[in-house]
PDB file of C-alpha atoms in Angstrom:
ATOM      1  CA  MET A   1      11.315 100.146 102.675  1.00 66.00           C
ATOM      2  CA  GLU A   2      14.843  99.276 101.629  1.00 77.00           C
ATOM      3  CA  PRO A   3      17.703 100.464 103.858  1.00 85.00           C
ATOM      4  CA  THR A   4      20.007 103.204 102.655  1.00 96.00           C
ATOM      5  CA  ARG A   5      22.897 101.445 100.969  1.00 98.00           C
ATOM      6  CA  ALA A   6      26.158 103.296 100.495  1.00 98.00           C
ATOM      7  CA  MET A   7      29.579 102.196  99.316  1.00 98.00           C
ATOM      8  CA  LEU A   8      32.517 104.268 100.564  1.00 98.00           C
ATOM      9  CA  LEU A   9      35.796 104.308  98.628  1.00 98.00           C
ATOM     10  CA  PRO A  10      38.976 105.508 100.373  1.00 98.00           C
ATOM     11  CA  GLY A  11      41.893 107.502  99.055  1.00 97.00           C
ATOM     12  CA  SER A  12      45.278 106.101  98.177  1.00 96.00           C
ATOM     13  CA  VAL A  13      46.702 106.183 101.718  1.00 95.00           C
ATOM     14  CA  LEU A  14      44.474 104.953 104.564  1.00 96.00           C
ATOM     15  CA  PRO A  15      42.723 101.567 104.337  1.00 97.00           C
ATOM     16  CA  ALA A  16      38.945 101.915 104.038  1.00 98.00           C
ATOM     17  CA  GLU A  17      38.146 100.699 107.561  1.00 97.00           C
ATOM     18  CA  LEU A  18      40.470 103.242 109.179  1.00 97.00           C
ATOM     19  CA  ALA A  19      39.333 106.028 106.877  1.00 98.00           C
ATOM     20  CA  TYR A  20      35.608 105.602 107.406  1.00 98.00           C
ATOM     21  CA  ALA A  21      35.119 104.127 110.887  1.00 98.00           C
ATOM     22  CA  ALA A  22      34.055 107.454 112.420  1.00 98.00           C
ATOM     23  CA  LEU A  23      31.731 108.324 109.545  1.00 98.00           C
ATOM     24  CA  ILE A  24      30.034 104.916 109.582  1.00 98.00           C
ATOM     25  CA  GLU A  25      29.431 105.253 113.330  1.00 98.00           C
ATOM     26  CA  ALA A  26      27.990 108.739 112.813  1.00 98.00           C
ATOM     27  CA  LEU A  27      25.686 107.540 110.038  1.00 98.00           C
ATOM     28  CA  GLY A  28      24.078 105.098 112.439  1.00 96.00           C
ATOM     29  CA  PRO A  29      22.504 101.668 112.083  1.00 94.00           C
ATOM     30  CA  ASP A  30      19.842 102.718 109.564  1.00 94.00           C
ATOM     31  CA  VAL A  31      22.527 103.155 106.889  1.00 97.00           C
ATOM     32  CA  GLU A  32      24.099 100.031 105.412  1.00 97.00           C
ATOM     33  CA  ALA A  33      27.497 101.592 104.741  1.00 98.00           C
ATOM     34  CA  VAL A  34      30.285  99.470 103.275  1.00 98.00           C
ATOM     35  CA  ALA A  35      33.872 100.740 103.366  1.00 98.00           C
ATOM     36  CA  LYS A  36      35.477  99.028 100.385  1.00 98.00           C
ATOM     37  CA  ASP A  37      39.259  98.820 100.072  1.00 98.00           C
ATOM     38  CA  LEU A  38      40.899  99.595  96.759  1.00 98.00           C
ATOM     39  CA  GLU A  39      41.692  96.725  94.406  1.00 97.00           C
ATOM     40  CA  LEU A  40      45.078  98.422  93.999  1.00 97.00           C
ATOM     41  CA  TYR A  41      46.268  97.036  97.326  1.00 96.00           C
ATOM     42  CA  GLY A  42      45.070  93.465  96.937  1.00 93.00           C
ATOM     43  CA  ASP A  43      48.680  92.293  96.438  1.00 90.00           C
ATOM     44  CA  ASP A  44      52.082  93.480  97.570  1.00 87.00           C
ATOM     45  CA  LYS A  45      52.463  95.753  94.549  1.00 89.00           C
ATOM     46  CA  PRO A  46      50.028  97.286  92.046  1.00 92.00           C
ATOM     47  CA  PRO A  47      49.064  94.982  89.148  1.00 91.00           C
ATOM     48  CA  ALA A  48      50.878  95.936  85.952  1.00 90.00           C
ATOM     49  CA  ASP A  49      47.588  96.486  84.103  1.00 93.00           C
ATOM     50  CA  TRP A  50      45.839  98.349  86.920  1.00 97.00           C
ATOM     51  CA  SER A  51      43.693 101.356  86.003  1.00 97.00           C
ATOM     52  CA  LEU A  52      40.572 103.123  87.242  1.00 97.00           C
ATOM     53  CA  ASP A  53      38.585 100.488  85.347  1.00 97.00           C
ATOM     54  CA  THR A  54      40.084  97.848  87.673  1.00 97.00           C
ATOM     55  CA  GLU A  55      38.514  99.708  90.581  1.00 98.00           C
ATOM     56  CA  VAL A  56      35.213 100.219  88.738  1.00 98.00           C
ATOM     57  CA  GLU A  57      34.993  96.464  88.137  1.00 98.00           C
ATOM     58  CA  GLY A  58      35.763  95.864  91.820  1.00 98.00           C
ATOM     59  CA  VAL A  59      32.853  98.095  92.856  1.00 98.00           C
ATOM     60  CA  VAL A  60      30.537  96.173  90.533  1.00 98.00           C
ATOM     61  CA  ARG A  61      31.669  92.853  92.041  1.00 98.00           C
ATOM     62  CA  GLU A  62      31.196  94.135  95.586  1.00 98.00           C
ATOM     63  CA  ALA A  63      27.706  95.443  94.846  1.00 98.00           C
ATOM     64  CA  ASP A  64      26.701  92.241  93.047  1.00 98.00           C
ATOM     65  CA  ALA A  65      27.985  90.092  95.904  1.00 98.00           C
ATOM     66  CA  ARG A  66      25.768  92.061  98.279  1.00 97.00           C
ATOM     67  CA  GLY A  67      22.748  91.904  96.010  1.00 97.00           C
ATOM     68  CA  TRP A  68      22.724  95.681  95.510  1.00 97.00           C
ATOM     69  CA  SER A  69      21.136  96.550  92.179  1.00 97.00           C
ATOM     70  CA  THR A  70      21.524 100.264  92.964  1.00 97.00           C
ATOM     71  CA  PHE A  71      23.301 102.155  95.751  1.00 98.00           C
ATOM     72  CA  HIS A  72      24.804 105.470  96.789  1.00 98.00           C
ATOM     73  CA  LEU A  73      28.514 105.852  96.015  1.00 98.00           C
ATOM     74  CA  LEU A  74      30.976 108.040  97.925  1.00 98.00           C
ATOM     75  CA  GLY A  75      34.650 108.473  97.134  1.00 98.00           C
ATOM     76  CA  TYR A  76      37.497 110.461  98.660  1.00 98.00           C
ATOM     77  CA  SER A  77      40.665 111.521  96.796  1.00 98.00           C
ATOM     78  CA  GLY A  78      41.736 108.565  94.632  1.00 98.00           C
ATOM     79  CA  GLY A  79      38.469 106.882  95.544  1.00 98.00           C
ATOM     80  CA  GLY A  80      36.699 110.018  94.319  1.00 98.00           C
ATOM     81  CA  ALA A  81      38.342 109.598  90.923  1.00 98.00           C
ATOM     82  CA  VAL A  82      37.101 105.990  90.920  1.00 98.00           C
ATOM     83  CA  ALA A  83      33.596 107.222  91.810  1.00 98.00           C
ATOM     84  CA  LEU A  84      33.629 109.602  88.849  1.00 98.00           C
ATOM     85  CA  ALA A  85      34.765 106.802  86.536  1.00 98.00           C
ATOM     86  CA  PHE A  86      32.017 104.558  87.922  1.00 98.00           C
ATOM     87  CA  ALA A  87      29.349 107.232  87.365  1.00 98.00           C
ATOM     88  CA  ALA A  88      30.473 107.546  83.748  1.00 98.00           C
ATOM     89  CA  ARG A  89      30.532 103.774  83.171  1.00 97.00           C
ATOM     90  CA  HIS A  90      27.569 102.556  85.268  1.00 98.00           C
ATOM     91  CA  PRO A  91      25.156 105.416  86.000  1.00 98.00           C
ATOM     92  CA  GLU A  92      22.263 102.940  86.086  1.00 97.00           C
ATOM     93  CA  ARG A  93      23.689 101.377  89.253  1.00 98.00           C
ATOM     94  CA  LEU A  94      23.721 104.614  91.259  1.00 98.00           C
ATOM     95  CA  GLN A  95      21.163 106.431  93.385  1.00 97.00           C
ATOM     96  CA  SER A  96      23.489 109.387  94.023  1.00 98.00           C
ATOM     97  CA  LEU A  97      27.141 110.390  94.010  1.00 98.00           C
ATOM     98  CA  ALA A  98      29.201 111.988  96.803  1.00 98.00           C
ATOM     99  CA  LEU A  99      32.705 113.316  96.136  1.00 98.00           C
ATOM    100  CA  LEU A 100      35.155 114.232  98.885  1.00 98.00           C
ATOM    101  CA  GLU A 101      37.908 116.108  97.054  1.00 98.00           C
ATOM    102  CA  PRO A 102      38.388 113.656  94.177  1.00 98.00           C
ATOM    103  CA  ALA A 103      42.035 113.515  93.170  1.00 97.00           C
ATOM    104  CA  TRP A 104      41.266 113.886  89.462  1.00 95.00           C
ATOM    105  CA  ALA A 105      38.344 114.694  87.190  1.00 93.00           C
ATOM    106  CA  GLY A 106      39.432 114.042  83.629  1.00 92.00           C
ATOM    107  CA  ARG A 107      41.989 115.270  81.119  1.00 85.00           C
ATOM    108  CA  TRP A 108      40.153 118.404  80.040  1.00 83.00           C
ATOM    109  CA  ASP A 109      41.132 121.994  79.244  1.00 85.00           C
ATOM    110  CA  TRP A 110      42.169 122.968  82.742  1.00 92.00           C
ATOM    111  CA  SER A 111      43.460 126.380  83.775  1.00 94.00           C
ATOM    112  CA  PRO A 112      47.223 127.044  83.678  1.00 95.00           C
ATOM    113  CA  ALA A 113      47.279 126.900  87.498  1.00 96.00           C
ATOM    114  CA  HIS A 114      45.692 123.442  87.563  1.00 96.00           C
ATOM    115  CA  ALA A 115      47.969 122.247  84.761  1.00 94.00           C
ATOM    116  CA  GLN A 116      50.944 123.374  86.873  1.00 95.00           C
ATOM    117  CA  VAL A 117      49.730 121.203  89.757  1.00 95.00           C
ATOM    118  CA  TRP A 118      50.071 118.181  87.480  1.00 93.00           C
ATOM    119  CA  LYS A 119      53.499 119.267  86.287  1.00 94.00           C
ATOM    120  CA  ASP A 120      54.493 119.466  89.941  1.00 94.00           C
ATOM    121  CA  HIS A 121      53.163 115.932  90.476  1.00 93.00           C
ATOM    122  CA  ASP A 122      55.283 114.736  87.540  1.00 92.00           C
ATOM    123  CA  SER A 123      58.377 116.115  89.245  1.00 91.00           C
ATOM    124  CA  LEU A 124      57.816 113.774  92.210  1.00 89.00           C
ATOM    125  CA  GLU A 125      58.406 110.618  90.183  1.00 84.00           C
ATOM    126  CA  ALA A 126      62.155 110.361  90.812  1.00 86.00           C
ATOM    127  CA  LEU A 127      61.978 110.987  94.576  1.00 90.00           C
ATOM    128  CA  PRO A 128      62.635 108.199  97.111  1.00 89.00           C
ATOM    129  CA  PRO A 129      59.509 107.004  98.979  1.00 83.00           C
ATOM    130  CA  ASP A 130      59.849 109.137 102.133  1.00 81.00           C
ATOM    131  CA  GLU A 131      60.558 112.346 100.211  1.00 90.00           C
ATOM    132  CA  PHE A 132      57.833 111.436  97.707  1.00 90.00           C
ATOM    133  CA  MET A 133      55.170 111.223 100.406  1.00 89.00           C
ATOM    134  CA  LYS A 134      56.167 114.553 101.976  1.00 91.00           C
ATOM    135  CA  ALA A 135      56.149 116.355  98.633  1.00 93.00           C
ATOM    136  CA  PHE A 136      52.893 114.662  97.591  1.00 94.00           C
ATOM    137  CA  MET A 137      51.154 115.837 100.766  1.00 94.00           C
ATOM    138  CA  ARG A 138      52.500 119.374 100.407  1.00 95.00           C
ATOM    139  CA  LEU A 139      50.981 119.718  96.925  1.00 96.00           C
ATOM    140  CA  ALA A 140      47.510 118.946  98.275  1.00 97.00           C
ATOM    141  CA  VAL A 141      47.232 121.879 100.697  1.00 97.00           C
ATOM    142  CA  ARG A 142      47.565 125.645 100.813  1.00 97.00           C
ATOM    143  CA  PRO A 143      51.121 126.937 101.339  1.00 95.00           C
ATOM    144  CA  ASP A 144      50.347 128.179 104.863  1.00 95.00           C
ATOM    145  CA  VAL A 145      49.108 124.796 106.111  1.00 96.00           C
ATOM    146  CA  VAL A 146      51.469 123.138 108.591  1.00 93.00           C
ATOM    147  CA  LEU A 147      51.423 119.402 108.027  1.00 91.00           C
ATOM    148  CA  PRO A 148      52.179 117.116 110.965  1.00 82.00           C
ATOM    149  CA  PRO A 149      55.562 115.346 111.051  1.00 81.00           C
ATOM    150  CA  PRO A 150      55.637 111.604 110.372  1.00 75.00           C
ATOM    151  CA  PRO A 151      54.743 109.560 113.463  1.00 73.00           C
ATOM    152  CA  ALA A 152      57.681 108.451 115.575  1.00 68.00           C
ATOM    153  CA  SER A 153      56.312 104.908 115.815  1.00 78.00           C
ATOM    154  CA  VAL A 154      57.048 102.200 113.265  1.00 85.00           C
ATOM    155  CA  PRO A 155      54.746 102.652 110.233  1.00 87.00           C
ATOM    156  CA  PRO A 156      52.054  99.977 109.792  1.00 92.00           C
ATOM    157  CA  PRO A 157      52.891  97.306 107.203  1.00 92.00           C
ATOM    158  CA  TRP A 158      50.357  98.611 104.675  1.00 94.00           C
ATOM    159  CA  MET A 159      52.165 101.954 104.490  1.00 92.00           C
ATOM    160  CA  ALA A 160      54.999 100.400 102.464  1.00 90.00           C
ATOM    161  CA  GLN A 161      52.577  99.899  99.541  1.00 93.00           C
ATOM    162  CA  ARG A 162      51.420 103.506  99.385  1.00 93.00           C
ATOM    163  CA  PRO A 163      54.122 105.301  97.349  1.00 92.00           C
ATOM    164  CA  ALA A 164      53.792 102.719  94.553  1.00 93.00           C
ATOM    165  CA  GLY A 165      50.002 102.892  94.778  1.00 95.00           C
ATOM    166  CA  ILE A 166      49.959 106.690  94.532  1.00 95.00           C
ATOM    167  CA  ARG A 167      52.299 106.522  91.543  1.00 93.00           C
ATOM    168  CA  ALA A 168      49.905 104.047  89.901  1.00 95.00           C
ATOM    169  CA  PHE A 169      47.075 106.547  90.341  1.00 96.00           C
ATOM    170  CA  LEU A 170      49.176 109.354  88.862  1.00 94.00           C
ATOM    171  CA  ARG A 171      50.039 107.188  85.840  1.00 93.00           C
ATOM    172  CA  THR A 172      46.448 106.178  85.087  1.00 95.00           C
ATOM    173  CA  PHE A 173      45.305 109.795  85.380  1.00 95.00           C
ATOM    174  CA  LYS A 174      47.565 110.577  82.400  1.00 92.00           C
ATOM    175  CA  SER A 175      45.895 108.071  80.086  1.00 93.00           C
ATOM    176  CA  TYR A 176      42.387 107.336  81.359  1.00 95.00           C
ATOM    177  CA  GLU A 177      39.524 108.722  79.274  1.00 94.00           C
ATOM    178  CA  LEU A 178      36.765 110.019  81.538  1.00 95.00           C
ATOM    179  CA  ASP A 179      33.624 110.529  79.451  1.00 94.00           C
ATOM    180  CA  ARG A 180      32.527 114.085  80.163  1.00 92.00           C
ATOM    181  CA  GLY A 181      29.360 113.607  78.125  1.00 94.00           C
ATOM    182  CA  MET A 182      28.286 110.709  80.340  1.00 96.00           C
ATOM    183  CA  LEU A 183      28.915 112.791  83.456  1.00 96.00           C
ATOM    184  CA  ALA A 184      26.859 115.643  81.993  1.00 96.00           C
ATOM    185  CA  SER A 185      23.973 113.230  81.453  1.00 97.00           C
ATOM    186  CA  PHE A 186      24.155 112.021  85.077  1.00 97.00           C
ATOM    187  CA  ASP A 187      21.139 113.860  86.492  1.00 96.00           C
ATOM    188  CA  LEU A 188      21.065 112.333  89.987  1.00 97.00           C
ATOM    189  CA  PRO A 189      22.186 114.417  92.998  1.00 98.00           C
ATOM    190  CA  VAL A 190      25.934 114.997  93.306  1.00 98.00           C
ATOM    191  CA  PHE A 191      27.424 116.214  96.605  1.00 98.00           C
ATOM    192  CA  PHE A 192      30.946 117.670  96.816  1.00 98.00           C
ATOM    193  CA  ALA A 193      32.794 118.322 100.091  1.00 98.00           C
ATOM    194  CA  LEU A 194      35.696 120.774  99.799  1.00 98.00           C
ATOM    195  CA  GLY A 195      38.233 121.766 102.443  1.00 98.00           C
ATOM    196  CA  ALA A 196      38.952 125.500 102.361  1.00 98.00           C
ATOM    197  CA  ARG A 197      42.579 124.821 103.352  1.00 98.00           C
ATOM    198  CA  SER A 198      43.213 122.384 100.494  1.00 98.00           C
ATOM    199  CA  ASN A 199      45.069 123.505  97.373  1.00 98.00           C
ATOM    200  CA  PRO A 200      42.532 125.711  95.553  1.00 97.00           C
ATOM    201  CA  ASP A 201      44.300 125.222  92.212  1.00 97.00           C
ATOM    202  CA  ASP A 202      43.685 121.500  92.541  1.00 97.00           C
ATOM    203  CA  TYR A 203      40.533 120.532  94.462  1.00 98.00           C
ATOM    204  CA  GLY A 204      38.962 123.979  94.279  1.00 97.00           C
ATOM    205  CA  GLU A 205      39.181 124.003  90.501  1.00 97.00           C
ATOM    206  CA  ILE A 206      37.871 120.435  90.289  1.00 97.00           C
ATOM    207  CA  ALA A 207      34.832 121.487  92.340  1.00 98.00           C
ATOM    208  CA  SER A 208      34.275 124.536  90.142  1.00 96.00           C
ATOM    209  CA  ARG A 209      34.586 122.530  86.939  1.00 95.00           C
ATOM    210  CA  LEU A 210      32.290 119.715  88.046  1.00 97.00           C
ATOM    211  CA  SER A 211      29.676 122.236  89.149  1.00 97.00           C
ATOM    212  CA  THR A 212      29.284 123.135  85.454  1.00 95.00           C
ATOM    213  CA  VAL A 213      29.146 119.493  84.340  1.00 96.00           C
ATOM    214  CA  PHE A 214      26.649 117.802  86.666  1.00 97.00           C
ATOM    215  CA  PRO A 215      23.064 119.093  86.359  1.00 96.00           C
ATOM    216  CA  ASP A 216      22.317 118.543  90.080  1.00 97.00           C
ATOM    217  CA  PHE A 217      25.449 119.575  91.996  1.00 98.00           C
ATOM    218  CA  ARG A 218      25.768 120.826  95.571  1.00 98.00           C
ATOM    219  CA  LEU A 219      28.988 122.075  97.178  1.00 98.00           C
ATOM    220  CA  GLU A 220      29.712 122.139 100.914  1.00 98.00           C
ATOM    221  CA  VAL A 221      32.856 123.962 102.062  1.00 98.00           C
ATOM    222  CA  PHE A 222      34.508 122.886 105.330  1.00 98.00           C
ATOM    223  CA  GLU A 223      36.372 126.019 106.348  1.00 98.00           C
ATOM    224  CA  GLU A 224      38.898 124.417 108.712  1.00 97.00           C
ATOM    225  CA  ARG A 225      39.622 121.241 106.758  1.00 97.00           C
ATOM    226  CA  HIS A 226      42.232 120.273 104.188  1.00 97.00           C
ATOM    227  CA  HIS A 227      42.942 117.135 102.194  1.00 97.00           C
ATOM    228  CA  PHE A 228      44.798 115.372 105.006  1.00 96.00           C
ATOM    229  CA  ASP A 229      42.395 116.189 107.835  1.00 96.00           C
ATOM    230  CA  PRO A 230      39.209 115.509 105.834  1.00 98.00           C
ATOM    231  CA  PRO A 231      35.667 115.830 107.178  1.00 98.00           C
ATOM    232  CA  HIS A 232      34.928 112.103 107.169  1.00 98.00           C
ATOM    233  CA  ARG A 233      37.608 111.695 109.861  1.00 97.00           C
ATOM    234  CA  ILE A 234      37.557 115.067 111.670  1.00 98.00           C
ATOM    235  CA  GLU A 235      33.919 116.202 111.360  1.00 98.00           C
ATOM    236  CA  PRO A 236      32.049 112.927 110.815  1.00 98.00           C
ATOM    237  CA  GLU A 237      28.814 114.059 112.506  1.00 98.00           C
ATOM    238  CA  ARG A 238      28.483 117.116 110.280  1.00 98.00           C
ATOM    239  CA  LEU A 239      29.294 115.150 107.166  1.00 98.00           C
ATOM    240  CA  ALA A 240      26.918 112.358 108.153  1.00 98.00           C
ATOM    241  CA  GLY A 241      24.064 114.852 108.470  1.00 98.00           C
ATOM    242  CA  LEU A 242      24.829 116.318 105.059  1.00 98.00           C
ATOM    243  CA  LEU A 243      24.992 112.864 103.498  1.00 98.00           C
ATOM    244  CA  ARG A 244      21.699 111.799 105.034  1.00 98.00           C
ATOM    245  CA  ASN A 245      20.067 114.917 103.562  1.00 97.00           C
ATOM    246  CA  HIS A 246      21.720 114.210 100.216  1.00 98.00           C
ATOM    247  CA  TRP A 247      20.495 110.622 100.184  1.00 98.00           C
ATOM    248  CA  GLU A 248      16.986 111.579 101.314  1.00 96.00           C
ATOM    249  CA  ARG A 249      16.775 114.091  98.481  1.00 95.00           C
ATOM    250  CA  ALA A 250      17.840 111.396  96.036  1.00 95.00           C
ATOM    251  CA  ALA A 251      15.188 109.048  97.428  1.00 92.00           C
ATOM    252  CA  ARG A 252      12.477 111.691  96.991  1.00 87.00           C
ATOM    253  CA  ARG A 253      13.361 111.936  93.312  1.00 77.00           C
ATOM    254  CA  GLY A 254      12.614 108.238  92.891  1.00 61.00           C
ATOM    255  CA  PRO A 255      13.976 105.889  90.216  1.00 56.00           C
TER     256      PRO A 255
END
């Protein structure tokens, strides 16, 4: 019997190893879980031609290098948007899909409230990096959520890349064509983790919309979580159990 193989894609802030260390430990040794960093941060600044397809191609290379013909794919935030793009481009490579508050889910006919979220993101473009990050984080959560202040220690070197990387994501979201028809034909299990304290006009609407697109969609709400204290870091044991069930259900369906 082949081991459970899962690739984990991080968001646009934490490196993959930091983001998923607790979850990988909770999953245990019977899961071959690979935390893959984004191609976006391979150099000091984002490549001029970077898009979600750059990340999709990186996932293909990583899987091929490991000899994985098929695998489970999980993505959080920006990595969730990559996971959606991958499912639309290469559904034959997947055994299941897990989405942890994907940052974007296509340029469709969203509600006025969701459209306003993206107008608010546009207004961040001219801000200096420190103000940009604060405003970016505020948009992701409910108004009553108190976000922690920046750490007093010197930021790690990788943090300097993040404002430009987030801006690159926001730019590609404006032009990338996510094939809704391909997502609708993706009939493998899709799991979505949603924090109840995240911005409902953003991630809540994405969850609601995708529930009408994917034929086999399951939503799990984490009542105390929001986008910047996500379950893979704060409640890894609970999430690991849900993922194991999700993957076992996919295995029972067979190829």
